Short mmCIF file of C-alpha atoms and ligand atoms in Angstrom, two decimals:
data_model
loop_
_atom_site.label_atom_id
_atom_site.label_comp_id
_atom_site.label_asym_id
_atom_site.label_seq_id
_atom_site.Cartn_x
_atom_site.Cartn_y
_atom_site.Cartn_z
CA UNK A 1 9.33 -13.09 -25.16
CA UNK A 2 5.59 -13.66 -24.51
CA UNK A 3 4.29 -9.89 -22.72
CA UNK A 4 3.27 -11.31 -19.05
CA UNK A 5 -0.95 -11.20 -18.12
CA UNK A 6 -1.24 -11.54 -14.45
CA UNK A 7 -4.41 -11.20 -12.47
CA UNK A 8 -4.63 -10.57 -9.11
CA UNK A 9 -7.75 -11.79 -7.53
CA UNK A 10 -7.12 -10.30 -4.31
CA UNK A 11 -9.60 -11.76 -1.26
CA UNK A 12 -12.70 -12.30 -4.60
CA UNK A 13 -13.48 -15.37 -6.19
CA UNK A 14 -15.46 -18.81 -5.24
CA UNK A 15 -15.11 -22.37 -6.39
CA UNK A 16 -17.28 -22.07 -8.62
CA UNK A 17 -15.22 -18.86 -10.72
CA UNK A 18 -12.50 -21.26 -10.68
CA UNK A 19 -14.08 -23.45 -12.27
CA UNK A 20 -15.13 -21.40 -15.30
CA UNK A 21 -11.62 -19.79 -15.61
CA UNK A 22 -10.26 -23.31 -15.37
CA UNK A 23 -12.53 -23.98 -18.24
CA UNK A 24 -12.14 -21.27 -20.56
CA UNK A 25 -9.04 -19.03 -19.49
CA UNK A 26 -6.67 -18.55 -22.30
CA UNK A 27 -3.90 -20.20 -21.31
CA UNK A 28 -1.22 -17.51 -21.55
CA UNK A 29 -2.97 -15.87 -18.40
CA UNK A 30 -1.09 -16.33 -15.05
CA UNK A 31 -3.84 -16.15 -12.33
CA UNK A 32 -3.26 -14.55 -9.01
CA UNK A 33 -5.59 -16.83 -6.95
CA UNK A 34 -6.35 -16.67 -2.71
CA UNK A 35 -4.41 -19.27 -1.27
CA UNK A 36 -7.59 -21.48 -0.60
CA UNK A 37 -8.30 -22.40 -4.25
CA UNK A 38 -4.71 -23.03 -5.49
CA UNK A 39 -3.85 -26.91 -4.78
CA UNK A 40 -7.74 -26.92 -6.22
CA UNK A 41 -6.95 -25.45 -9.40
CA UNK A 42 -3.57 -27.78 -9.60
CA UNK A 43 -5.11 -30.70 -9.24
CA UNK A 44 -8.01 -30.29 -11.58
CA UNK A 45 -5.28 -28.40 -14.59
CA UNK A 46 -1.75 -28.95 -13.73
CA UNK A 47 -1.14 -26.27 -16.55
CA UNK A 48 -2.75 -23.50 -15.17
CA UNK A 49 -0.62 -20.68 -14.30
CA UNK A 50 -0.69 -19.37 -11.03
CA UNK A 51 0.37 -16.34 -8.56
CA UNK A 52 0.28 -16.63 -5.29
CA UNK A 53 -0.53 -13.26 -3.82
CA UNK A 54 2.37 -13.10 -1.01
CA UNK A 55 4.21 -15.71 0.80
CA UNK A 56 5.58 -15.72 4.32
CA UNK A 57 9.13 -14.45 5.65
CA UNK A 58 9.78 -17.55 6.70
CA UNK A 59 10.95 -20.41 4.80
CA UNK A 60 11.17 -23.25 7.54
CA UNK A 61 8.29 -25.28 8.92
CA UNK A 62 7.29 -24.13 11.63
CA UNK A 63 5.55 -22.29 14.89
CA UNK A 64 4.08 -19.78 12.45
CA UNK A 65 0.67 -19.59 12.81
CA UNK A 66 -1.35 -18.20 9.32
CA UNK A 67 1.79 -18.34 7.45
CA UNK A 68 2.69 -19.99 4.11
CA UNK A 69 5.88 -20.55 2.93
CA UNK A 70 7.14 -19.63 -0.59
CA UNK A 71 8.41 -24.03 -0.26
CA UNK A 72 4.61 -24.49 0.14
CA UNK A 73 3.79 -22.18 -2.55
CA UNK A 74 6.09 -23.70 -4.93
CA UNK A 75 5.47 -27.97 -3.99
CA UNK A 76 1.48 -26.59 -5.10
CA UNK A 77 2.46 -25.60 -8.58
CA UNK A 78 3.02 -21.79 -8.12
CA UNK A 79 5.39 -20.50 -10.29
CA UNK A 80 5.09 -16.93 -9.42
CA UNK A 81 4.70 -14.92 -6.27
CA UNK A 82 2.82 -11.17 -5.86
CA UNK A 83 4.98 -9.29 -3.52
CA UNK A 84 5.04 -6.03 -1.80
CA UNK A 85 1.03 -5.54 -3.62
CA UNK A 86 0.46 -1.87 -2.08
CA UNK A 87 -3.03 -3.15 -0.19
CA UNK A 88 -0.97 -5.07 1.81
CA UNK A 89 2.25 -2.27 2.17
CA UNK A 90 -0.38 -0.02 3.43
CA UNK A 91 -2.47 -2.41 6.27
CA UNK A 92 0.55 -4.73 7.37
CA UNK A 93 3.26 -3.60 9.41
CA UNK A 94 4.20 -6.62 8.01
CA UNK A 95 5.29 -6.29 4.67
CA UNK A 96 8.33 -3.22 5.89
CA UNK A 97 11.13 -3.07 3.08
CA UNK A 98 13.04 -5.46 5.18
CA UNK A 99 10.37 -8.13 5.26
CA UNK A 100 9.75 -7.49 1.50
CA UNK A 101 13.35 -8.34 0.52
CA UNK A 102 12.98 -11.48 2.76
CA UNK A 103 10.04 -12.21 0.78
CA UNK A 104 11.89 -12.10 -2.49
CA UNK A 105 14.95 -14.35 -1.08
CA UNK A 106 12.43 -16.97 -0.10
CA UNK A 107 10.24 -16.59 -3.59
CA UNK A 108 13.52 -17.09 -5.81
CA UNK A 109 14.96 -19.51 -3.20
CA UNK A 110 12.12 -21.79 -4.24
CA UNK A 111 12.16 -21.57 -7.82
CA UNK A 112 9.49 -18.62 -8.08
CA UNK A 113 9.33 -15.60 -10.31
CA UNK A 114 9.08 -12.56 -7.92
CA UNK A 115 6.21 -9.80 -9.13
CA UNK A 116 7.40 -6.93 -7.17
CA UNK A 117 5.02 -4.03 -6.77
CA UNK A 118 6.09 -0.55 -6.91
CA UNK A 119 4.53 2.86 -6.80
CA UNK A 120 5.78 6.08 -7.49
CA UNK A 121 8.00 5.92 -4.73
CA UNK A 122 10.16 3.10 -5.89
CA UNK A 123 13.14 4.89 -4.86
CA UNK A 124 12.22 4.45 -1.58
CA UNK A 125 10.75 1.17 -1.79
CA UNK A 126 14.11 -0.36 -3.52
CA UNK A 127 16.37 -0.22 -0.52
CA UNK A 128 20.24 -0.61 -1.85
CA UNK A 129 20.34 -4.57 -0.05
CA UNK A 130 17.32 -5.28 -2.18
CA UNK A 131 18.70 -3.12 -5.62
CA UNK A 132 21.90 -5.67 -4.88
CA UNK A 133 19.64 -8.78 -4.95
CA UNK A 134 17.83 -7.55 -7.87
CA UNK A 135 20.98 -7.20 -9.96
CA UNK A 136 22.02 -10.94 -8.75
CA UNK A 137 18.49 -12.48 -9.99
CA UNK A 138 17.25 -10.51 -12.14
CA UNK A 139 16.04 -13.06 -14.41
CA UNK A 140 13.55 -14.35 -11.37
CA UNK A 141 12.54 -10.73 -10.45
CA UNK A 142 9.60 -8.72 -12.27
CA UNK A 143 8.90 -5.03 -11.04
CA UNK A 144 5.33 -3.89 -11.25
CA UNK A 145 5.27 -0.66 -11.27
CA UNK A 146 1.33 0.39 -9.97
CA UNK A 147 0.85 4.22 -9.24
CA UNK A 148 -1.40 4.56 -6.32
CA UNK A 149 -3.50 6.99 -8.27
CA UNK A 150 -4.16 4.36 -10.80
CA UNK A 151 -4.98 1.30 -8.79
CA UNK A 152 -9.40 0.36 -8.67
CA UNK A 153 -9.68 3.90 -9.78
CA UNK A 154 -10.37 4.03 -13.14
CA UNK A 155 -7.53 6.93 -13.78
CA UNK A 156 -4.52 5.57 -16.09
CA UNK A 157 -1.46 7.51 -16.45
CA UNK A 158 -0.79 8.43 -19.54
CA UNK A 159 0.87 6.50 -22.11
CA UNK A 160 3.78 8.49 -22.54
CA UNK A 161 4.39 8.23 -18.71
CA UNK A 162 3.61 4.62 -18.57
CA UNK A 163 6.57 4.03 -21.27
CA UNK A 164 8.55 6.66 -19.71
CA UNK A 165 7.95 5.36 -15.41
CA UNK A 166 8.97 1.73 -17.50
CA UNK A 167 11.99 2.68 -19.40
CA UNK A 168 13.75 4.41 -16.82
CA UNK A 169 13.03 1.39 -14.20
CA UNK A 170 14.43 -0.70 -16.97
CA UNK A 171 17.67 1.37 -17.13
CA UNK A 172 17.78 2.18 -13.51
CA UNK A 173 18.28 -1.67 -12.58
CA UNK A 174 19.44 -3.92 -14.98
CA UNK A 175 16.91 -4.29 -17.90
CA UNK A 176 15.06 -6.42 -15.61
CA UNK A 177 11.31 -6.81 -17.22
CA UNK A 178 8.99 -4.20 -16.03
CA UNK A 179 5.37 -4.76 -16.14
CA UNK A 180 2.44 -2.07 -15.53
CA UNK A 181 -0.49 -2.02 -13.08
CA UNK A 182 -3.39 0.04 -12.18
CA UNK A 183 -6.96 0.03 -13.62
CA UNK A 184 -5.84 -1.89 -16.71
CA UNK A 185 -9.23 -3.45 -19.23
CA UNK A 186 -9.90 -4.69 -22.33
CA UNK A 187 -10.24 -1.20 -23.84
CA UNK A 188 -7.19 0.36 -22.72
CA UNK A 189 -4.64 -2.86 -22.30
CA UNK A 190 -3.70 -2.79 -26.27
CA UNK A 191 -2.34 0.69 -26.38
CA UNK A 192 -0.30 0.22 -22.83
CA UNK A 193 0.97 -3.55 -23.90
CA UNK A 194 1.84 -1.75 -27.12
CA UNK A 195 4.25 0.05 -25.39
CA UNK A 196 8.25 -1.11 -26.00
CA UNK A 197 9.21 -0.97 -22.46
CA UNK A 198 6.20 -2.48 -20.68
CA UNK A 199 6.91 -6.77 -20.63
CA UNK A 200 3.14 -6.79 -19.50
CA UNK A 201 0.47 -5.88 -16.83
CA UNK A 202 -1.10 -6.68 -13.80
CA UNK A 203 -4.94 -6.44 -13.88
CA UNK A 204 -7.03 -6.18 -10.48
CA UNK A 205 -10.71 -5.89 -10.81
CA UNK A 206 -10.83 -6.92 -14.57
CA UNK A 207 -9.28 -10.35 -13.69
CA UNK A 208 -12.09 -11.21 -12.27
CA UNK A 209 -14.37 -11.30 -15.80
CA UNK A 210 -12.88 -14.00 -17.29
CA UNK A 211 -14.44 -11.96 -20.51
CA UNK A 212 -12.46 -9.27 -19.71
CA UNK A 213 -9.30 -10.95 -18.84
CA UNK A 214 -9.33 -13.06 -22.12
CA UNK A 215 -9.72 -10.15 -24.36
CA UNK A 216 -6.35 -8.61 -22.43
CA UNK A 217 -4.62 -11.41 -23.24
CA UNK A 218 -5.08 -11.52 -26.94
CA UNK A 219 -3.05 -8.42 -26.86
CA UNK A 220 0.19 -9.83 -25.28
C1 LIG B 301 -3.92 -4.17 -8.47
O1 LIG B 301 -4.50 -4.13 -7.39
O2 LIG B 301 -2.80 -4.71 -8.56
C2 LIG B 301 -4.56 -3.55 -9.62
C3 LIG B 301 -3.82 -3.28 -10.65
O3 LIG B 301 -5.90 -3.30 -9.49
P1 LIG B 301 -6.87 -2.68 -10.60
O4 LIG B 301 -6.53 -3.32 -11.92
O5 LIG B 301 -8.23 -3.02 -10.14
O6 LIG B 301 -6.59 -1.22 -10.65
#
């Protein structure tokens, strides 16, 4: 299988970046857009891969003001959702561990592929209800495991912990695919895809370049 390239834009980007990644993205790049520009980027490539970068608790229409549903996600062409993405663990009361497995039920519900983000304290993150789902749909679940330490700082672990963080998630629940995130570029993203347990990477800040990003993904 394909190693996964994911970008996260996170609250960056305009129209017109869209446009140039729409023009010259290698396709095997799944991009994490904001909300705003993904029915735009549908409608002008129906093959471009995107991420949403979270999706609401609630799966119903209805009186949720600001919300958008993982149904919404999915009738716009998403085929994968960012969940749990520390920035948000850390500002929204939101996004608890009960929320989060919510998240996933709705994401999967809807035909998604869950990204889940975890840091070094996965074992706290991965409650036993949502280590149960997990095992049940696995093949719709990706973990990302991001250290703190390592994400917009520049500081990557190194490789030996990368494969061994990776290999024991991989063991710990399932073989489900594991993926690696945290200050990931084109100079270090061959030696960490390289790696036998990592099924690919999320990339912050260098998703933005679409230079960058495209040089990532002839690794994979
Ligand atoms: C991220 O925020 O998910 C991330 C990995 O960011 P960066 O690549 O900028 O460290």
């Amino acid at each position: 299988m394909n190693k996964l390239i994911v970008g996260n834009w996170k609250m960056n980007g305009t129209l017109e970046l869209v446009d140039e990644f729409l023009e010259g993205l290698n396709n095997n790049v799944i991009v994490g857009l904001p909300i705003i520009f993904i029915a735009y980027a549908k409608s002008k490539n129906p093959n471009f891969q995107i991420a949403a970068q979270d999706c609401s608790i609630f799966n119903d229409f209805g009186a949720h003001t600001g919300e958008v549903s993982a149904k919404m996600l999915s009738e716009s062409g998403c085929k994968y959702v960012i969940i749990g993405h520390s920035e948000r663990r850390k500002t929204f009361d939101s996004d608890s561990i009960s929320n989060i497995l919510k998240k996933l039920q709705n994401a999967v519900l809807n035909g998604m592929t869950a990204i889940l983000c975890v840091d070094e304290k996965y074992d706290e993150l991965l409650d036993s209800q949502t280590v149960e789902f997990l095992k049940n749909h696995k093949s719709q679940v990706v973990l990302a495991y991001e250290p703190l330490s390592a994400i917009g700082t520049g500081i990557v672990p190194s490789i030996s912990e990368i494969s061994d963080v990776l290999k024991n998630l991989k063991s710990k629940y399932f073989g489900i695919r594991t993926i690696y995130g945290g200050s990931v570029n084109s100079k270090n993203a061959k030696e960490i895809l390289d790696i036998d347990s990592v099924d690919g990477v999320l990339i912050g800040g260098a998703s933005l370049k679409l230079d960058e990003i495209n040089a990532i993904a002839k690794f994979a």
